Coordinates of C-alpha atoms in Angstrom, one line a residue:
M939 CA 0.0 0.0 0.0
A940 CA 1.4 3.4 -1.1
L941 CA 1.1 6.5 1.0
S942 CA -0.2 9.7 -0.6
K943 CA 1.7 13.0 -0.1
Q944 CA -1.4 14.6 1.5
V945 CA -0.5 16.7 4.6
F946 CA -2.7 15.9 7.5
P947 CA -3.6 17.8 10.7
G948 CA -1.0 17.2 13.4
D949 CA 2.0 16.6 11.1
V950 CA 5.1 18.7 11.7
Q951 CA 3.9 21.3 9.2
D952 CA 1.0 22.1 11.5
I953 CA 2.9 23.3 14.5
Q954 CA 2.4 27.0 13.8
V955 CA -1.3 26.6 13.6
P956 CA -3.2 24.3 16.0
V957 CA -5.6 22.8 13.6
I958 CA -5.1 22.8 9.8
A959 CA -7.7 21.6 7.4
Q960 CA -6.8 22.3 3.9
H961 CA -9.6 20.8 1.7
Y962 CA -10.3 17.5 3.4
L963 CA -8.5 14.4 4.5
V964 CA -8.1 11.6 1.9
C965 CA -7.5 8.0 2.5
G966 CA -3.8 7.0 2.1
T967 CA -4.5 3.9 0.1
E968 CA -3.3 4.3 -3.5
D969 CA -6.0 5.5 -5.9
C970 CA -8.5 5.9 -3.1
K971 CA -9.9 9.4 -2.9
K972 CA -12.5 8.8 -0.1
N973 CA -12.7 10.7 3.1
C974 CA -10.2 9.6 5.8
Q975 CA -11.8 8.6 9.1
F976 CA -9.3 6.1 10.6
Y977 CA -5.6 5.7 11.1
C978 CA -3.3 2.7 11.4
N979 CA -0.8 3.5 14.2
S980 CA 1.3 0.5 13.2
C981 CA 2.1 1.6 9.6
H982 CA 1.1 5.2 10.0
Q983 CA -1.5 5.3 7.2
P984 CA -4.8 7.2 7.0
L985 CA -7.7 5.0 6.0
C986 CA -11.3 5.3 4.9
E987 CA -13.9 3.0 6.4
Q988 CA -13.7 0.5 3.5
C989 CA -9.9 0.5 3.4
R990 CA -9.8 0.0 7.1
D991 CA -11.8 -3.2 6.7
E992 CA -9.6 -4.4 3.9
H993 CA -6.5 -3.5 5.9
H994 CA -7.5 -5.9 8.7
I995 CA -8.1 -8.8 6.2
I996 CA -4.4 -8.8 5.2
P997 CA -2.7 -11.4 7.5
E998 CA 0.4 -9.4 8.3
N999 CA -1.8 -6.5 9.4
K1000 CA -3.8 -8.7 11.8
N1001 CA -2.3 -7.1 15.0
H1002 CA -2.1 -3.6 13.6
E1003 CA -3.8 -0.9 15.8
V1004 CA -6.4 1.0 13.8
V1005 CA -8.0 3.9 15.6
P1006 CA -10.2 6.9 14.7
Y1007 CA -8.1 9.5 13.0
R1008 CA -8.2 11.9 16.0
Q1009 CA -6.7 9.2 18.3
R1010 CA -3.7 8.5 16.0
I1011 CA -0.1 8.3 17.2
R1012 CA 2.1 10.8 15.4
K1013 CA 4.9 9.2 13.3
L1014 CA 8.3 9.8 14.8
H1015 CA 11.0 11.0 12.5
V1016 CA 13.6 8.4 11.8
E1017 CA 17.0 9.3 13.4
K1018 CA 20.0 7.0 13.6
C1019 CA 22.0 6.6 16.8
K1020 CA 25.4 8.4 16.7
D1021 CA 27.1 5.5 18.5
H1022 CA 25.3 2.8 16.6
P1023 CA 24.6 4.1 13.0
T1024 CA 22.7 1.0 12.0
K1025 CA 20.1 1.4 14.8
D1026 CA 17.2 3.8 15.1
I1027 CA 16.7 5.9 18.2
D1028 CA 13.3 4.6 19.3
M1029 CA 13.4 4.4 23.1
I1030 CA 13.8 6.9 26.0
C1031 CA 15.5 6.1 29.2
E1032 CA 13.4 7.5 32.0
N1033 CA 16.2 7.4 34.5
C1034 CA 18.7 9.4 32.4
Q1035 CA 16.0 11.3 30.3
V1036 CA 17.9 10.6 27.0
A1037 CA 16.7 9.0 23.7
V1038 CA 18.5 5.8 22.9
C1039 CA 18.6 2.9 20.5
S1040 CA 18.3 -0.8 21.5
K1041 CA 22.1 -1.3 21.6
C1042 CA 22.5 1.8 23.9
L1043 CA 19.8 0.3 26.1
I1044 CA 21.8 -2.9 26.6
K1045 CA 25.2 -1.3 26.8
Y1046 CA 24.8 1.8 28.8
H1047 CA 21.4 1.7 30.5
R1048 CA 21.0 -1.8 31.9
G1049 CA 18.5 -2.0 34.7
H1050 CA 16.9 1.3 33.8
T1051 CA 13.3 2.0 33.0
F1052 CA 12.4 2.7 29.3
D1053 CA 9.4 3.9 27.3
D1054 CA 8.5 3.9 23.7
L1055 CA 9.8 7.2 22.2
E1056 CA 7.1 7.3 19.5
S1057 CA 4.3 7.1 22.1
I1058 CA 6.0 9.9 24.2
Y1059 CA 6.5 12.0 21.1
S1060 CA 2.9 11.6 20.0
K1061 CA 1.6 12.3 23.5
N1062 CA 3.7 15.5 23.9
F1063 CA 3.0 16.5 20.3
T1064 CA -0.7 16.4 21.0
M1065 CA -0.2 18.3 24.2
C1066 CA 1.7 21.0 22.4
L1067 CA -1.1 21.3 19.8
D1068 CA -3.6 21.5 22.6
K1069 CA -1.6 24.3 24.2
I1070 CA -1.3 26.2 20.9
Y1071 CA -5.0 25.6 20.4
N1072 CA -5.8 27.0 23.8
I1073 CA -3.6 30.0 23.3
N1074 CA -5.3 30.8 20.0
Q1075 CA -8.8 30.0 21.2
Y1076 CA -8.7 31.4 24.7
Y1077 CA -5.6 33.2 25.9
L1078 CA -5.0 35.5 22.9
P1079 CA -8.7 36.3 22.3
T1080 CA -9.2 36.9 26.1
S1081 CA -6.1 39.1 26.2
Q1082 CA -7.3 41.0 23.1
D1083 CA -10.7 41.5 24.8
I1084 CA -9.0 42.9 27.9
K1085 CA -6.9 45.2 25.7
R1086 CA -10.1 46.4 24.0
D1087 CA -11.6 47.0 27.5
I1088 CA -8.6 49.0 28.5
K1089 CA -8.9 51.1 25.3
E1090 CA -12.6 51.7 26.1
D1091 CA -11.6 52.6 29.7
V1092 CA -9.1 55.2 28.3
L1093 CA -11.9 56.8 26.3
K1094 CA -14.3 56.6 29.3
L1095 CA -11.6 58.2 31.5
K1096 CA -11.0 61.0 29.1
A1097 CA -14.7 61.7 28.8
F1098 CA -15.1 61.5 32.6
M1099 CA -12.2 63.9 33.2
D1100 CA -13.6 66.3 30.6
K1101 CA -16.8 66.4 32.7
I1102 CA -14.8 67.1 35.8
R1103 CA -12.9 69.9 34.0
T1104 CA -16.3 71.3 32.9
S1105 CA -17.5 71.2 36.4
I1106 CA -14.4 73.0 37.7
K1107 CA -14.8 75.8 35.1
A1108 CA -18.5 76.1 35.9
E1109 CA -17.7 76.3 39.6
A1110 CA -15.1 79.0 39.0
E1111 CA -17.5 80.9 36.8
S1112 CA -20.1 80.7 39.7
V1113 CA -17.5 82.0 42.2
K1114 CA -16.4 84.6 39.7
R1115 CA -20.0 85.9 39.4
L1116 CA -20.2 86.0 43.2
V1117 CA -16.9 88.0 43.4
E1118 CA -18.1 90.4 40.7
K1119 CA -21.4 90.9 42.6
A1120 CA -19.5 91.5 45.9
M1121 CA -17.1 93.9 44.1
S1122 CA -20.1 95.7 42.6
D1123 CA -21.7 96.1 46.0
N1124 CA -18.5 97.5 47.5
L1125 CA -18.0 99.9 44.7
E1126 CA -21.5 101.1 45.1
Q1127 CA -21.0 101.6 48.8
A1128 CA -17.8 103.5 48.2
N1129 CA -19.5 105.8 45.7
E1130 CA -22.3 106.5 48.2
M1131 CA -19.7 107.4 50.9
E1132 CA -17.9 109.6 48.5
E1133 CA -21.1 111.4 47.5
T1134 CA -22.0 112.0 51.2
L1135 CA -18.6 113.4 52.0
L1136 CA -18.6 115.6 48.9
E1137 CA -22.0 117.0 49.8
K1138 CA -20.7 118.0 53.2
L1139 CA -17.5 119.5 51.9
Q1140 CA -19.5 121.4 49.2
S1141 CA -21.8 122.7 51.9
Q1142 CA -18.8 124.0 53.9
D1143 CA -17.3 125.5 50.7
K1144 CA -20.6 127.3 50.1
A1145 CA -20.6 128.7 53.7
Y1146 CA -17.1 130.2 53.2
D1147 CA -18.2 131.7 49.9
E1148 CA -21.0 133.4 51.7
Y1149 CA -18.7 134.5 54.5
N1150 CA -16.1 135.9 52.1
G1151 CA -18.9 137.9 50.4
F1152 CA -19.8 139.3 53.8
L1153 CA -16.3 140.4 54.5
E1154 CA -15.9 142.0 51.1
I1155 CA -19.1 144.0 51.8
L1156 CA -17.8 145.0 55.2
V1157 CA -14.5 146.2 53.8
K1158 CA -16.3 148.4 51.3
E1159 CA -18.4 149.9 54.1
F1160 CA -15.3 150.6 56.2
Q1161 CA -13.7 152.3 53.2
D1162 CA -16.9 154.4 52.8
Y1163 CA -16.6 155.5 56.5
L1164 CA -13.1 156.5 56.0
S1165 CA -13.9 158.7 53.0
Y1166 CA -16.9 160.4 54.6
D1167 CA -16.4 164.2 54.4
K1168 CA -18.9 165.5 56.9
V1169 CA -18.4 165.2 60.5
Q1170 CA -22.1 165.4 61.3
N1171 CA -23.8 162.0 61.2
N1172 CA -20.6 160.1 60.4
P1173 CA -21.3 156.5 61.5
I1174 CA -17.7 156.1 62.6
L1175 CA -18.1 158.8 65.1
L1176 CA -21.5 157.8 66.4
S1177 CA -21.4 154.0 66.7
L1178 CA -17.9 152.7 66.1
S1179 CA -18.4 149.7 68.2
E1180 CA -21.3 148.5 66.2
V1181 CA -19.7 149.2 62.9
L1182 CA -16.5 147.4 63.7
N1183 CA -18.3 144.2 64.8
I1184 CA -17.1 141.4 62.4
K1185 CA -18.8 138.0 62.4
P1186 CA -16.5 135.1 63.4
I1187 CA -15.2 132.7 60.8
P1188 CA -17.6 129.8 60.3
K1189 CA -16.5 126.5 61.8
S1190 CA -15.8 123.5 59.4
T1191 CA -14.7 119.9 59.9
E1192 CA -12.1 117.9 58.1
P1193 CA -13.5 114.8 56.2
V1194 CA -13.1 111.4 57.8
Y1195 CA -12.0 109.2 54.9
P1196 CA -13.5 105.6 54.6
V1197 CA -11.0 102.8 55.4
F1198 CA -10.7 99.8 53.0
T1199 CA -10.0 96.5 54.9
A1200 CA -8.5 93.9 52.5
G1201 CA -10.1 90.5 52.6
Q1202 CA -8.4 87.8 54.6
Y1203 CA -8.1 84.7 52.4
S1204 CA -5.6 82.1 51.1
K1205 CA -5.4 79.8 48.2
N1206 CA -6.9 77.0 50.2
D1207 CA -9.9 79.3 51.0
V1208 CA -10.4 79.8 47.3
A1209 CA -10.0 76.1 46.6
K1210 CA -12.7 75.4 49.1
L1211 CA -15.0 77.7 47.3
L1212 CA -14.2 76.0 43.9
G1213 CA -14.2 72.4 45.2
T1214 CA -11.4 69.9 44.9
V1215 CA -10.5 66.9 42.7
T1216 CA -9.4 63.9 44.8
V1217 CA -8.5 60.2 44.1
P1218 CA -10.9 57.9 45.9
T1219 CA -9.3 55.6 48.4
T1220 CA -11.5 52.7 47.0
K1221 CA -9.3 49.8 45.9
P1222 CA -9.7 49.3 42.1
A1223 CA -11.5 46.1 41.2
S1224 CA -9.7 43.4 39.3
R1225 CA -10.8 43.0 35.7
K1226 CA -12.8 39.9 35.2
I1227 CA -11.1 37.2 33.1
K1228 CA -13.5 34.8 31.7
P1229 CA -12.8 31.1 32.6
M1230 CA -11.3 28.8 30.0
N1231 CA -13.6 26.1 29.0
I1232 CA -11.4 24.8 26.2
T1233 CA -9.0 22.1 27.5
S1234 CA -8.3 20.0 24.4
T1235 CA -8.8 20.1 20.7
Q1236 CA -10.6 16.7 21.1
L1237 CA -13.4 18.1 23.3
K1238 CA -16.9 19.0 22.0
P1239 CA -17.9 22.6 22.8
T1240 CA -20.6 23.8 25.0
R1241 CA -23.0 26.6 24.3
K1242 CA -24.9 29.0 26.5
L1243 CA -28.6 29.1 25.8
K1244 CA -30.7 32.1 27.0
E1245 CA -34.0 31.4 28.6
A1246 CA -37.0 33.7 28.2
D1247 CA -36.3 35.5 31.5
G1248 CA -32.8 36.4 30.4
D1249 CA -31.0 33.9 32.6
E1250 CA -28.2 31.9 31.0
L1251 CA -28.3 28.2 31.1
E1252 CA -25.1 26.3 30.1
V1253 CA -26.1 23.1 28.5
N1254 CA -23.7 20.3 27.6
Q1255 CA -24.4 19.2 24.1
K1256 CA -25.5 15.6 23.8
L1257 CA -26.6 15.9 20.2
S1258 CA -24.8 14.0 17.4
L1259 CA -25.0 13.7 13.7
S1260 CA -27.7 11.5 12.3
S1261 CA -26.7 9.0 9.6
T1262 CA -28.7 11.0 7.1
A1263 CA -30.5 14.3 6.8
K1264 CA -34.3 13.7 6.8
S1265 CA -36.7 16.1 5.3
V1266 CA -39.4 17.0 7.9
R1267 CA -41.4 19.7 6.1
E1268 CA -41.3 22.4 3.5
Y1269 CA -42.9 25.8 3.0
I1270 CA -43.3 28.5 0.3
V1271 CA -42.0 32.0 1.0
P1272 CA -44.6 34.4 -0.7
G1273 CA -43.2 37.6 -2.3
V1274 CA -39.9 36.3 -3.5
D1275 CA -38.8 34.5 -6.7
C1276 CA -36.2 32.4 -5.0
V1277 CA -34.6 32.0 -1.6
Y1278 CA -30.9 33.1 -1.5
H1279 CA -30.6 33.8 2.2
I1280 CA -32.5 33.0 5.4
S1281 CA -32.1 34.7 8.8
V1282 CA -33.5 33.2 11.9
G1283 CA -35.5 35.4 14.3
K1284 CA -37.1 34.8 17.7
S1285 CA -40.3 32.8 18.2
G1286 CA -40.1 31.0 14.9
I1287 CA -39.8 34.1 12.8
L1288 CA -37.6 34.0 9.6
W1289 CA -36.5 36.6 7.0
A1290 CA -35.9 35.3 3.5
S1291 CA -34.6 37.2 0.5
D1292 CA -34.2 36.7 -3.3
R1293 CA -31.7 38.1 -5.8
G1294 CA -34.0 41.0 -6.7
G1295 CA -33.8 42.7 -3.2
N1296 CA -37.2 41.4 -2.0
L1297 CA -37.0 40.7 1.8
V1298 CA -39.9 38.9 3.4
Q1299 CA -40.7 38.1 7.0
T1300 CA -42.5 34.8 7.5
D1301 CA -43.3 32.3 10.1
L1302 CA -42.2 28.7 10.0
Q1303 CA -45.3 27.7 8.0
G1304 CA -44.5 30.3 5.3
K1305 CA -47.1 32.9 6.2
Q1306 CA -46.0 36.4 5.1
L1307 CA -45.8 38.9 8.0
Q1308 CA -44.0 41.8 6.4
M1309 CA -42.2 42.7 3.2
I1310 CA -39.6 45.4 2.3
K1311 CA -37.7 46.3 -0.8
T1312 CA -33.9 46.6 -0.5
S1313 CA -30.8 47.0 -2.7
G1314 CA -29.7 43.5 -1.8
R1315 CA -28.8 40.8 -4.4
D1316 CA -27.6 37.2 -4.2
D1317 CA -25.7 37.8 -0.9
G1318 CA -26.3 37.1 2.8
Y1319 CA -27.1 40.7 3.4
H1320 CA -29.5 40.5 6.4
T1321 CA -29.4 39.1 9.9
V1322 CA -31.5 39.2 13.1
S1323 CA -30.0 40.9 16.2
L1324 CA -30.1 39.3 19.7
D1325 CA -33.1 41.7 20.4
G1326 CA -35.0 40.3 17.5
N1327 CA -34.5 43.3 15.2
L1328 CA -33.7 42.9 11.5
I1329 CA -30.4 44.3 10.4
F1330 CA -29.7 44.6 6.6
A1331 CA -27.0 46.0 4.3
D1332 CA -27.7 48.8 1.9
R1333 CA -25.5 48.5 -1.2
T1334 CA -26.6 51.8 -2.7
N1335 CA -25.8 54.0 0.3
C1336 CA -22.9 51.9 1.6
S1337 CA -24.6 51.6 5.0
V1338 CA -26.3 49.2 7.4
H1339 CA -29.8 49.7 8.6
S1340 CA -31.8 48.3 11.5
I1341 CA -35.6 47.8 11.7
I1342 CA -36.6 48.3 15.3
H1343 CA -39.7 46.4 16.4
G1344 CA -40.6 45.8 12.8
K1345 CA -41.4 49.5 12.2
T1346 CA -38.7 52.2 12.3
I1347 CA -35.8 51.9 9.8
T1348 CA -32.6 53.4 11.3
R1349 CA -29.2 53.7 9.7
F1350 CA -26.5 53.0 12.4
I1351 CA -23.4 52.0 10.4
K1352 CA -21.8 53.9 7.5
T1353 CA -19.2 51.8 5.6
K1354 CA -18.0 54.8 3.6
E1355 CA -16.5 53.7 0.3
W1356 CA -16.9 50.0 1.1
V1357 CA -20.0 48.3 -0.2
P1358 CA -21.6 45.9 2.4
L1359 CA -22.4 42.5 1.0
S1360 CA -22.9 40.1 3.9
I1361 CA -23.8 40.5 7.5
H1362 CA -24.2 38.4 10.7
T1363 CA -25.0 39.1 14.3
S1364 CA -22.7 37.4 16.8
S1365 CA -24.7 35.2 19.2
L1366 CA -21.7 35.4 21.6
N1367 CA -21.7 39.2 22.2
G1368 CA -24.1 40.9 19.8
D1369 CA -21.3 42.3 17.6
I1370 CA -22.1 42.9 13.9
L1371 CA -19.9 41.2 11.4
V1372 CA -20.0 42.7 7.9
G1373 CA -18.4 41.4 4.7
I1374 CA -17.5 44.5 2.6
R1375 CA -15.9 45.2 -0.7
T1376 CA -14.3 48.0 -2.7
F1377 CA -12.5 48.0 -6.0
L1378 CA -10.7 44.6 -6.3
K1379 CA -10.5 44.2 -2.5
G1380 CA -12.6 42.7 0.3
K1381 CA -12.5 42.5 4.0
V1382 CA -14.6 41.8 7.2
A1383 CA -15.4 44.5 9.6
R1384 CA -16.6 44.0 13.1
Y1385 CA -18.9 46.7 14.7
N1386 CA -20.3 46.9 18.3
K1387 CA -24.0 47.3 19.0
T1388 CA -23.8 51.0 18.6
G1389 CA -22.3 50.8 15.2
K1390 CA -18.7 51.7 16.0
E1391 CA -16.0 49.7 14.1
I1392 CA -13.8 47.7 16.5
Q1393 CA -12.0 45.3 14.2
S1394 CA -11.0 45.1 10.5
L1395 CA -9.9 41.8 9.0
E1396 CA -8.2 42.1 5.6
R1397 CA -4.8 40.3 5.7
D1398 CA -3.4 37.1 7.3
N1399 CA -0.2 36.9 9.4
K1400 CA 1.8 36.7 6.2
V1401 CA 0.3 40.0 5.0
Q1402 CA -1.6 38.1 2.3
E1403 CA -5.1 39.2 1.5
L1404 CA -7.6 37.0 3.2
Y1405 CA -10.5 37.7 0.8
S1406 CA -11.3 38.6 -2.7
E1407 CA -13.6 41.4 -3.5
Y1408 CA -16.6 39.2 -3.0
P1409 CA -17.0 37.9 0.6
H1410 CA -20.7 37.5 0.1
Y1411 CA -21.9 35.3 3.0
I1412 CA -20.6 35.4 6.6
T1413 CA -21.3 33.6 9.9
E1414 CA -19.7 33.0 13.2
N1415 CA -19.0 29.6 14.9
I1416 CA -19.6 28.8 18.6
N1417 CA -15.8 29.2 19.3
G1418 CA -15.8 32.7 17.8
D1419 CA -14.4 31.6 14.4
I1420 CA -15.5 33.9 11.5
C1421 CA -16.5 31.8 8.5
V1422 CA -16.8 33.5 5.1
S1423 CA -18.1 32.2 1.8
D1424 CA -15.8 33.9 -0.8
F1425 CA -17.3 33.3 -4.2
N1426 CA -14.4 34.5 -6.3
K1427 CA -11.8 32.7 -4.2
Q1428 CA -14.0 29.6 -4.4
A1429 CA -13.3 28.9 -0.8
V1430 CA -14.7 29.0 2.7
I1431 CA -12.2 31.1 4.6
V1432 CA -12.1 30.7 8.4
V1433 CA -10.2 33.0 10.9
N1434 CA -10.3 32.9 14.6
K1435 CA -11.7 35.6 16.8
I1436 CA -8.6 37.8 16.7
G1437 CA -8.3 37.4 12.9
Q1438 CA -5.7 34.7 12.6
H1439 CA -6.2 32.5 9.5
R1440 CA -7.1 28.9 10.6
F1441 CA -8.0 27.2 7.3
S1442 CA -9.6 27.5 3.9
Y1443 CA -12.0 24.8 2.6
T1444 CA -12.0 24.7 -1.2
G1445 CA -14.0 21.5 -1.8
Q1446 CA -13.9 17.8 -1.9
E1447 CA -13.3 16.3 -5.3
S1448 CA -13.5 19.6 -7.2
K1449 CA -13.5 23.3 -6.4
I1450 CA -16.6 24.7 -4.8
R1451 CA -18.6 27.9 -5.5
P1452 CA -19.8 28.7 -2.0
F1453 CA -23.0 30.5 -1.2
G1454 CA -25.1 30.4 2.0
I1455 CA -23.2 29.4 5.1
C1456 CA -24.2 28.8 8.7
T1457 CA -23.0 26.9 11.8
D1458 CA -24.9 24.8 14.3
I1459 CA -24.8 24.1 18.1
L1460 CA -22.0 21.5 17.7
G1461 CA -19.8 23.8 15.8
H1462 CA -20.4 22.2 12.4
I1463 CA -20.0 24.4 9.3
L1464 CA -22.7 24.0 6.6
V1465 CA -22.2 25.7 3.2
C1466 CA -24.0 25.6 -0.1
D1467 CA -22.0 24.7 -3.2
I1468 CA -23.6 25.8 -6.5
N1469 CA -21.1 23.7 -8.5
S1470 CA -22.2 20.4 -7.1
K1471 CA -25.7 21.7 -6.0
T1472 CA -25.2 20.3 -2.5
V1473 CA -24.7 21.4 1.1
H1474 CA -21.3 20.4 2.5
L1475 CA -21.0 19.6 6.2
L1476 CA -17.7 20.3 7.8
D1477 CA -16.5 19.9 11.4
Q1478 CA -15.3 22.9 13.4
D1479 CA -11.7 22.4 12.1
G1480 CA -12.7 22.3 8.4
Q1481 CA -12.6 18.6 7.9
F1482 CA -15.2 17.4 5.4
L1483 CA -17.8 15.1 6.9
S1484 CA -20.5 14.6 4.3
L1485 CA -22.7 16.0 1.6
L1486 CA -25.6 16.7 3.9
V1487 CA -28.2 17.8 1.2
T1488 CA -28.1 16.8 -2.4
S1489 CA -30.4 17.2 -5.3
Q1490 CA -31.8 13.7 -4.6
K1491 CA -32.9 14.9 -1.1
G1492 CA -35.3 17.6 -2.3
I1493 CA -33.6 20.9 -3.0
K1494 CA -32.3 21.1 -6.6
T1495 CA -30.2 24.3 -6.2
P1496 CA -29.5 25.1 -2.6
R1497 CA -28.5 28.8 -2.0
G1498 CA -29.4 29.9 1.5
V1499 CA -29.1 27.9 4.8
C1500 CA -29.8 28.5 8.4
V1501 CA -30.2 26.4 11.6
D1502 CA -33.2 27.4 13.8
G1503 CA -33.5 27.1 17.6
D1504 CA -34.7 23.5 17.3
N1505 CA -31.6 22.5 15.5
N1506 CA -33.4 22.1 12.2
L1507 CA -31.7 23.0 9.0
H1508 CA -33.6 25.3 6.6
V1509 CA -32.4 25.2 3.0
G1510 CA -33.6 27.8 0.4
D1511 CA -34.0 26.9 -3.3
G1512 CA -32.2 29.2 -5.7
D1513 CA -34.7 28.5 -8.5
T1514 CA -38.0 28.6 -6.6
N1515 CA -39.4 30.2 -3.4
T1516 CA -39.4 26.9 -1.6
V1517 CA -37.6 26.2 1.7
I1518 CA -37.2 22.6 2.9
V1519 CA -36.5 21.8 6.5
Y1520 CA -34.2 18.9 7.5
K1521 CA -33.5 17.1 10.7
Y1522 CA -29.8 16.0 10.7
L1523 CA -29.0 16.0 14.5
Q1524 CA -30.2 13.5 17.0

């Protein structure tokens, strides 16, 4: 049996990325192209189910250990012993903690305890992959979340301190107004005092003017007496005492000037008037770090379900894949020509759209509840928020709108020169993921609930463009992975929460042309392929599992997919307005 040159998850090439799933795993048997599900630990060969059975039939393989692929033992690189060049190093001495060959074991390590080097290598290799996986899935995203919280705290702090500065200025203005009023009162009082004193001085001045006039008249009279030429009847001779009587100088007082007493105050007194800024003595609370619930790449995820009263109930998933997808019902969506995209709402409410921009709200029986006209085309351009509101992209105005309570249309995201194609609401935190395009370029932008852009995904860690100019369907997996159907790249491109490229799925036996995409409660990825007219089912790491829906199972041209709250798969037909519902989990 010849081994193919396919690279499998867990080989040395995978060390930089915890889980690699380029395309799908193929059986290692020569000329067999089937999906690999098993692995022979003895001869290190991937096997499909049929080749596994045939492998056991061969007598020399009777005692070979064949296990599910995930439980395989990694093949140890062959290395010759330096002391014994004909022997492979295949054991490890636990006493000396060195790798040895069988001859070293006998010659230098007699009586020591040994273990199989390949088993140790495989165990530690898996442990390293788990650590890398945990770093990428928990530690890095959590650290990035905390960094984002810190940046938000910086903005909040600036806004808070701006309010304090405004309060300080307002307080100062208030004190300033009081000072100006007190100053005005003091000036008015000083003016009144000045006016009173001036009146008194002016009164005294007037009295002296009158007195001076009296003296001038008296002088003139005396001069007349002196020049009198007749002795008879001369007043100076008859009544000199009366003539010489001069009134005394009027009395006056000096003004008593007002005294200004300066205010007694200090900087602290003024500070008390203005208020002070202090740092509270309260000990700052530690930031909450969410607990890690990922311990191994082999574990199935859990998902938090919200009950009607808002409490969260964490449920361990006990569902598993059925052997086949079973059609349980179908319904017609009135008002559309075909069904290119389906969004799940609360209480069994769906939104479905066609390539002509018709967007219809319907119940699970296909009864039309509402219809609007949009600029959407054959893209996944609408989603339902965690509050049950419809959010849809507007190609014409490069924006994203929300319909609140089924009535008011509000624009809350402007994508500027980027045209929005696809959109999805995160069930983990309510963020809005939008696939957008501009001339010959595409990217994914993440917005918070208020419409602020908080993340832009355009290039991988090798600075290569992640997407073409047509990322036309988008969804999010339960581990935070962002999954995008890129029509022009003919691939499903998956990055983790912080934007690191995890894998790209490009098909099984031939290239796919991906359309509608969604994920389920177990982390499966379901994507429509218009080339094969099927729905591909992948696991969380991008490994192909099966063709879940084919033309023989009802839908001739699957375009839109979604999984409802009861874990039923809704598949929309690209040629008619029919939706068929399948049960594929049990």
